[in-house]
Coordinates of C-alpha atoms in Angstrom, one line a residue:
Chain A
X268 CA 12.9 15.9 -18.7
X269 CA 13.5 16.4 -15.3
X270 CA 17.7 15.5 -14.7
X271 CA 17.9 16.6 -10.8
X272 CA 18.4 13.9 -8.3
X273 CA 16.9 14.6 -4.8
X274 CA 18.0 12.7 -1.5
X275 CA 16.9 11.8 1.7
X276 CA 19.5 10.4 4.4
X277 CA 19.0 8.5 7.3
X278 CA 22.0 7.9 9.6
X279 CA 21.2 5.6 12.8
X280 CA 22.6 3.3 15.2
X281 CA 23.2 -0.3 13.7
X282 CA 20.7 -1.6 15.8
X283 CA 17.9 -4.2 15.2
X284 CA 15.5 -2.2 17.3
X285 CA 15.9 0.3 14.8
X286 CA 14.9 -1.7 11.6
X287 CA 11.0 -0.3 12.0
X288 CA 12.2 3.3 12.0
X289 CA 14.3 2.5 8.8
X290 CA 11.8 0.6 6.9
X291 CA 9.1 3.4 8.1
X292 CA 11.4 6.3 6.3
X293 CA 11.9 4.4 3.4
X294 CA 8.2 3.3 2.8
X295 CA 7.2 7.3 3.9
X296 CA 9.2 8.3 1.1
X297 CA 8.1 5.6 -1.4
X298 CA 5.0 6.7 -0.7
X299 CA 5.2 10.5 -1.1
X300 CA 6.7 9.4 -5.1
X301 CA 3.8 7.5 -5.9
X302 CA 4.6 3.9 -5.8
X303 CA 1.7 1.5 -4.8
X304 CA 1.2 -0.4 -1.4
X305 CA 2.8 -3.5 -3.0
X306 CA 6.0 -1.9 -4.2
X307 CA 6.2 0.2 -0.7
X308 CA 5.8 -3.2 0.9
X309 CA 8.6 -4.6 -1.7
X310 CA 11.4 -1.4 -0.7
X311 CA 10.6 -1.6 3.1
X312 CA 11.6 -5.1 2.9
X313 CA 14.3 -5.3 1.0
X314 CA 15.5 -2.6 3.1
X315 CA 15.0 -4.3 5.9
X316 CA 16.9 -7.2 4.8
X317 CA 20.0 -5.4 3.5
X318 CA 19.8 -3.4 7.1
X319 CA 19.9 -7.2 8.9
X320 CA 22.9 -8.1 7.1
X321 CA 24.7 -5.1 8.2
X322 CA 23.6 -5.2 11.8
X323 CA 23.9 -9.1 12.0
X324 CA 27.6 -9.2 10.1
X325 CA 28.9 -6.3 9.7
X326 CA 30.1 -5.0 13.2
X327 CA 31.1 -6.7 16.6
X328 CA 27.3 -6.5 18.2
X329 CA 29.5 -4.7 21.2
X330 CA 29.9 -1.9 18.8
X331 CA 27.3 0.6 18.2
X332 CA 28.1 2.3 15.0
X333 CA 26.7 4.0 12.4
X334 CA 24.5 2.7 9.7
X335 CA 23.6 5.1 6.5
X336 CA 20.5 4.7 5.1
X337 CA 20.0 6.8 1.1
X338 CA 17.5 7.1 -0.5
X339 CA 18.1 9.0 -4.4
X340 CA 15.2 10.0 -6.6
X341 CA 15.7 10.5 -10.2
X342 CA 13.0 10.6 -12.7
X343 CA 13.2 6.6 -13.5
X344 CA 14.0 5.0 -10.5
X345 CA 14.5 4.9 -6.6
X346 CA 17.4 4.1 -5.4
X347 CA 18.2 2.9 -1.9
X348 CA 21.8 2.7 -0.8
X349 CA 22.9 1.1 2.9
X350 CA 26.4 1.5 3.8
X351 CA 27.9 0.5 6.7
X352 CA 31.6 1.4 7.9
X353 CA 32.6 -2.1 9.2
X354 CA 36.0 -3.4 9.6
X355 CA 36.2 -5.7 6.5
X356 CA 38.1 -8.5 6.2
X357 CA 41.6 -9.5 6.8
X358 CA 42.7 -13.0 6.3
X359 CA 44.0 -13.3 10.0
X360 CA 41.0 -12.4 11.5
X361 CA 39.2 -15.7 10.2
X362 CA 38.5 -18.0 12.6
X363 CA 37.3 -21.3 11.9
X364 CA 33.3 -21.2 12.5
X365 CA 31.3 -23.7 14.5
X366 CA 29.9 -25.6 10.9
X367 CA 25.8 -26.0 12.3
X368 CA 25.4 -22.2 13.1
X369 CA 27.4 -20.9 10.3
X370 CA 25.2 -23.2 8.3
X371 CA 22.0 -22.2 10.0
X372 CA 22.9 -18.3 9.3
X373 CA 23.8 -19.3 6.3
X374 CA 20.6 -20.3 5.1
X375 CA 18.7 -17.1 6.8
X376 CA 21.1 -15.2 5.4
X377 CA 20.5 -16.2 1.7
X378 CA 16.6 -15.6 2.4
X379 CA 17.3 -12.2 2.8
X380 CA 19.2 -12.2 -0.3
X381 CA 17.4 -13.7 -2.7
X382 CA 14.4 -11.4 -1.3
X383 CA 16.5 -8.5 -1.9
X384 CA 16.7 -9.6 -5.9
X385 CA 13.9 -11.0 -6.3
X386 CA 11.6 -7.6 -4.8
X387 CA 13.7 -5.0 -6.3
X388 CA 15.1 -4.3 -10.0
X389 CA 18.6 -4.1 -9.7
X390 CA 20.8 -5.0 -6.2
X391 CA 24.5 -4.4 -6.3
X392 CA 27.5 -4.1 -3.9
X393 CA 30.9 -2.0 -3.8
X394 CA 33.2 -2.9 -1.3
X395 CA 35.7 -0.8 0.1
X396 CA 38.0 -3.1 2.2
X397 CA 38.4 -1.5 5.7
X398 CA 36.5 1.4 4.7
X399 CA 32.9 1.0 3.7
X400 CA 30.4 -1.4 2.2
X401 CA 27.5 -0.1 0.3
X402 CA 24.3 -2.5 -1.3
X403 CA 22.2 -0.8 -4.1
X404 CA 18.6 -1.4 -4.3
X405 CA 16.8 0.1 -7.4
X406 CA 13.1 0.2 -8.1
X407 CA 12.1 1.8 -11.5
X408 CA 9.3 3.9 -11.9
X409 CA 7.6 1.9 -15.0
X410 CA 7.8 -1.1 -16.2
X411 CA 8.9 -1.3 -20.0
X412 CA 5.2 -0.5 -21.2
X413 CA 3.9 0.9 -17.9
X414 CA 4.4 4.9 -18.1
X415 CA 1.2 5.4 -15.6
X416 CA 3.5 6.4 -12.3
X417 CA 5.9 8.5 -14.5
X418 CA 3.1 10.3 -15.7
X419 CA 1.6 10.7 -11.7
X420 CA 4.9 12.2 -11.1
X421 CA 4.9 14.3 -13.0
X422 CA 1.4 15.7 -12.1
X423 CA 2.9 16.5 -8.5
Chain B
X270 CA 8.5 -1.7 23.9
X271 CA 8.5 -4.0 21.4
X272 CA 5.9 -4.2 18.9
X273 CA 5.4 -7.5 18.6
X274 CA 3.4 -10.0 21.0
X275 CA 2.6 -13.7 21.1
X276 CA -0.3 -14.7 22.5
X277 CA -0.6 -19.0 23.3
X278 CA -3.3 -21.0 23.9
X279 CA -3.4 -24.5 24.6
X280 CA -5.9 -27.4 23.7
X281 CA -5.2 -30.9 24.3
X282 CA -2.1 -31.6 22.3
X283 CA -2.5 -28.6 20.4
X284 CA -0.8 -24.9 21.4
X285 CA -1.5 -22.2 19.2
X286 CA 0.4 -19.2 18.5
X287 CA -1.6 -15.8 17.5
X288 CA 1.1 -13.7 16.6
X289 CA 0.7 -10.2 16.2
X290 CA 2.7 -6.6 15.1
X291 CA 5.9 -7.0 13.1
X292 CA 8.3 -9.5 12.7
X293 CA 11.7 -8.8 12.1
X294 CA 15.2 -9.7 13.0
X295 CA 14.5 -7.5 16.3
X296 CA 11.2 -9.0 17.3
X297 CA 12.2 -12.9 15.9
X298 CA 13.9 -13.9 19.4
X299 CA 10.4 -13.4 21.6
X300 CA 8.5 -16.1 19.1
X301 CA 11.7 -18.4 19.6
X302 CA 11.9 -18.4 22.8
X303 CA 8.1 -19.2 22.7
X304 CA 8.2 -22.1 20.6
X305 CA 11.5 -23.2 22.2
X306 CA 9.4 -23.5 25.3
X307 CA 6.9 -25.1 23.7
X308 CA 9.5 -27.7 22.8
X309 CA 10.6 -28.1 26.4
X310 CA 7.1 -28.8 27.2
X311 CA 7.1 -31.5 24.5
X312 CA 4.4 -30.0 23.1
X313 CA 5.0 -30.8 19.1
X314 CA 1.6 -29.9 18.0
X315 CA 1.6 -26.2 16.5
X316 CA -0.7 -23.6 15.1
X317 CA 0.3 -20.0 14.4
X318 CA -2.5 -17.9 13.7
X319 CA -1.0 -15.1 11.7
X320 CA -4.0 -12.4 11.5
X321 CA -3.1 -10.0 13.8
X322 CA 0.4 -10.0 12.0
X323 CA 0.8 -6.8 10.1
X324 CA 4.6 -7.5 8.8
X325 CA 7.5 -10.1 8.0
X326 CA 11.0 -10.3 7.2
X327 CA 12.7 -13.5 6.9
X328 CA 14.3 -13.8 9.8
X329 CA 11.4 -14.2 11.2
X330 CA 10.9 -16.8 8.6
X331 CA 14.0 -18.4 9.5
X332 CA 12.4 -19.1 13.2
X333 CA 10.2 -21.5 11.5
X334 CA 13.0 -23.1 9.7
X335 CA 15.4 -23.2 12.4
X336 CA 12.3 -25.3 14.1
X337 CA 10.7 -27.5 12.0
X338 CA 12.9 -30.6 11.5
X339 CA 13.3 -31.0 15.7
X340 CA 9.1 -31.3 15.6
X341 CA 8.6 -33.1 12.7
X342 CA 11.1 -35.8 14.1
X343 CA 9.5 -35.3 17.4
X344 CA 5.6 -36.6 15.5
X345 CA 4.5 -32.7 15.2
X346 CA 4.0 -30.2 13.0
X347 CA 4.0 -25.9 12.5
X348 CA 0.6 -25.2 10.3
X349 CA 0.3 -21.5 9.5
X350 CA -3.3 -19.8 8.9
X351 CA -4.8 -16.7 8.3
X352 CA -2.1 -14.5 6.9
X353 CA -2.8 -11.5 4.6
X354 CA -1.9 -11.0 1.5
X355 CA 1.8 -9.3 2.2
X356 CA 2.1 -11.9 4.4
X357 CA 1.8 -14.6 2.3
X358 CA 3.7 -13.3 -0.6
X359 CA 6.8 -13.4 1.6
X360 CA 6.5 -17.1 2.3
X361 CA 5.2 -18.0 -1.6
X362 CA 8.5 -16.0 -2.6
X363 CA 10.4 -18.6 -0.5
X364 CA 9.0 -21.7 -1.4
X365 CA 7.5 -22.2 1.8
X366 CA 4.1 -23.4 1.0
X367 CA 5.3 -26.6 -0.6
X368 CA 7.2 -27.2 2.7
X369 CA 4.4 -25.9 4.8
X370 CA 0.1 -26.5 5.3
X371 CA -0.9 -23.1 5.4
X372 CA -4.3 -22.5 5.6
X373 CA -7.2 -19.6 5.2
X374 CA -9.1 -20.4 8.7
X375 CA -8.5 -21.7 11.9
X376 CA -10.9 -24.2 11.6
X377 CA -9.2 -25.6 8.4
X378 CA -5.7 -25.2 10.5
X379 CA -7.2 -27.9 13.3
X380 CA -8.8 -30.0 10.4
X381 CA -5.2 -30.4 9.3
X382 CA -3.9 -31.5 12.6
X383 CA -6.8 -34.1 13.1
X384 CA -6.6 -36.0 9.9
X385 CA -2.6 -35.9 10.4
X386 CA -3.0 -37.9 13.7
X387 CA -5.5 -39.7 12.2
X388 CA -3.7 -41.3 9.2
X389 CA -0.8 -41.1 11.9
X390 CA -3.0 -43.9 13.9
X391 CA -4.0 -45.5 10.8
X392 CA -0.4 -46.1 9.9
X393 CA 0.5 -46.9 13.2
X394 CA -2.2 -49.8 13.2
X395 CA -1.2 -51.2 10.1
X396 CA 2.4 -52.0 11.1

């Protein structure tokens, strides 16, 4: 069985314009492994929304950093990690928010999120205060008693 | 360059929406400022015609939600038709067809808006 790992990076600006160039990359590679149209539609938009979260929260909009886009291919699953180098928190920067649009963003927010679960099979986050935060997205190859796309794979 | 357009037309009390291209968090702030004119218009009425719409994320999603309760207080309504099938999942995933009429054809769409001024009137005579 094949044990390697291959990966494809992405580093762009954290900008929204640039959320059709990401979710392009990720679907091109999606596609070249074999998944269908409805799981390449599932990655790009969880993708997308884990890339919104970063843009929208992460940084001071002022600043135009970095955002990583990975993408690691083993042979089960596809893994997408964002990571984004944003300040993190520190008690004393908390202000209080205005209640209706921290309410309002909120509840766009957590659409994302529950997209994010619900399209992909595993989402996880490691936070590195000050440092670096990183959401993993993983899509399996099969389901339990699906071995069809292993076995395309493998063909390649 | 943005690829994403809104294209309105309007007809009597009703203005439709065809949107078309992708929706995103980039792209979400042209159909708000649409239907925030709209508003200013007092124009409550509201039909977006999705066929021409080849991709959603949910903040564009979130422009509808961020909408709906100022026109349904205001007597109006957002009714959605002619989404495809990616389309669609991303609403059905939310929920949003219990809160939404969203339709197959146009034709169905305007149905939708007549009967809901009719029984409007109706209701309106009884009191």
């Amino acid at each position: 069985m094949v044990k390697s790992k291959t990966e494809y990076k992405l580093r762009i600006p954290s900008q929204t314009e640039n959320l059709e160039l990401i979710r392009a990359f990720v679907g091109l590679v999606a596609n070249k492994v074999g998944f269908s149209e409805d799981d390449i539609g599932k990655i790009e938009l969880a993708t997308d929304e884990a890339c919104t979260n970063v843009i929208k929260h992460a940084y001071d909009p002022k600043d135009q950093k970095a955002l990583d886009v990975a993408i690691q291919i083993d042979y089960q699953k596809f893994t997408v990690l964002v990571t984004d180098h944003g300040k993190g928190f520190h008690p004393d920067e908390i202000k209080i928010p205005d209640m209706k649009e921290y309410l309002a963003e909120l509840r766009v927010g957590g659409l994302g999120i529950y997209l994010m679960r619900t399209l992909m099979d595993e989402v996880d986050y490691k936070i590195r205060p000050g440092l670096s935060n990183q959401v993993r997205m993983v899509k399996y190859f099969i389901d339990k008693d699906d071995s069809q796309l292993v076995q395309k794979r493998d063909r390649k | 360059m943005s690829n994403f357009q809104v294209k309105r037309s309007d007809e009597d009390q009703l203005s439709s929406l065809r949107v078309a291209g992708f929706l995103d968090a980039h792209t979400a702030p042209i159909l708000e400022r649409e239907i925030q004119k709209l508003l200013d218009e007092g124009r409550f009425q509201i039909l977006v015609d999705f066929a021409d719409l080849g991709y959603i994320s949910s903040a564009g999603l979130g422009v509808f939600m961020g909408f709906i309760e100022q026109i349904r207080t205001n007597g109006g309504d957002i009714k959605m038709c002619r989404m495809n099938t990616k389309i669609y999942r991303v609403f059905d995933l939310l929920g949003f067809p219990t809160l939404y009429d969203i339709v197959d054809d146009l034709e169905t769409a305007r149905e939708k808006f007549f009967q809901t001024s009719l029984n409007k009137g109706s209701q309106d005579n009884q009191k």
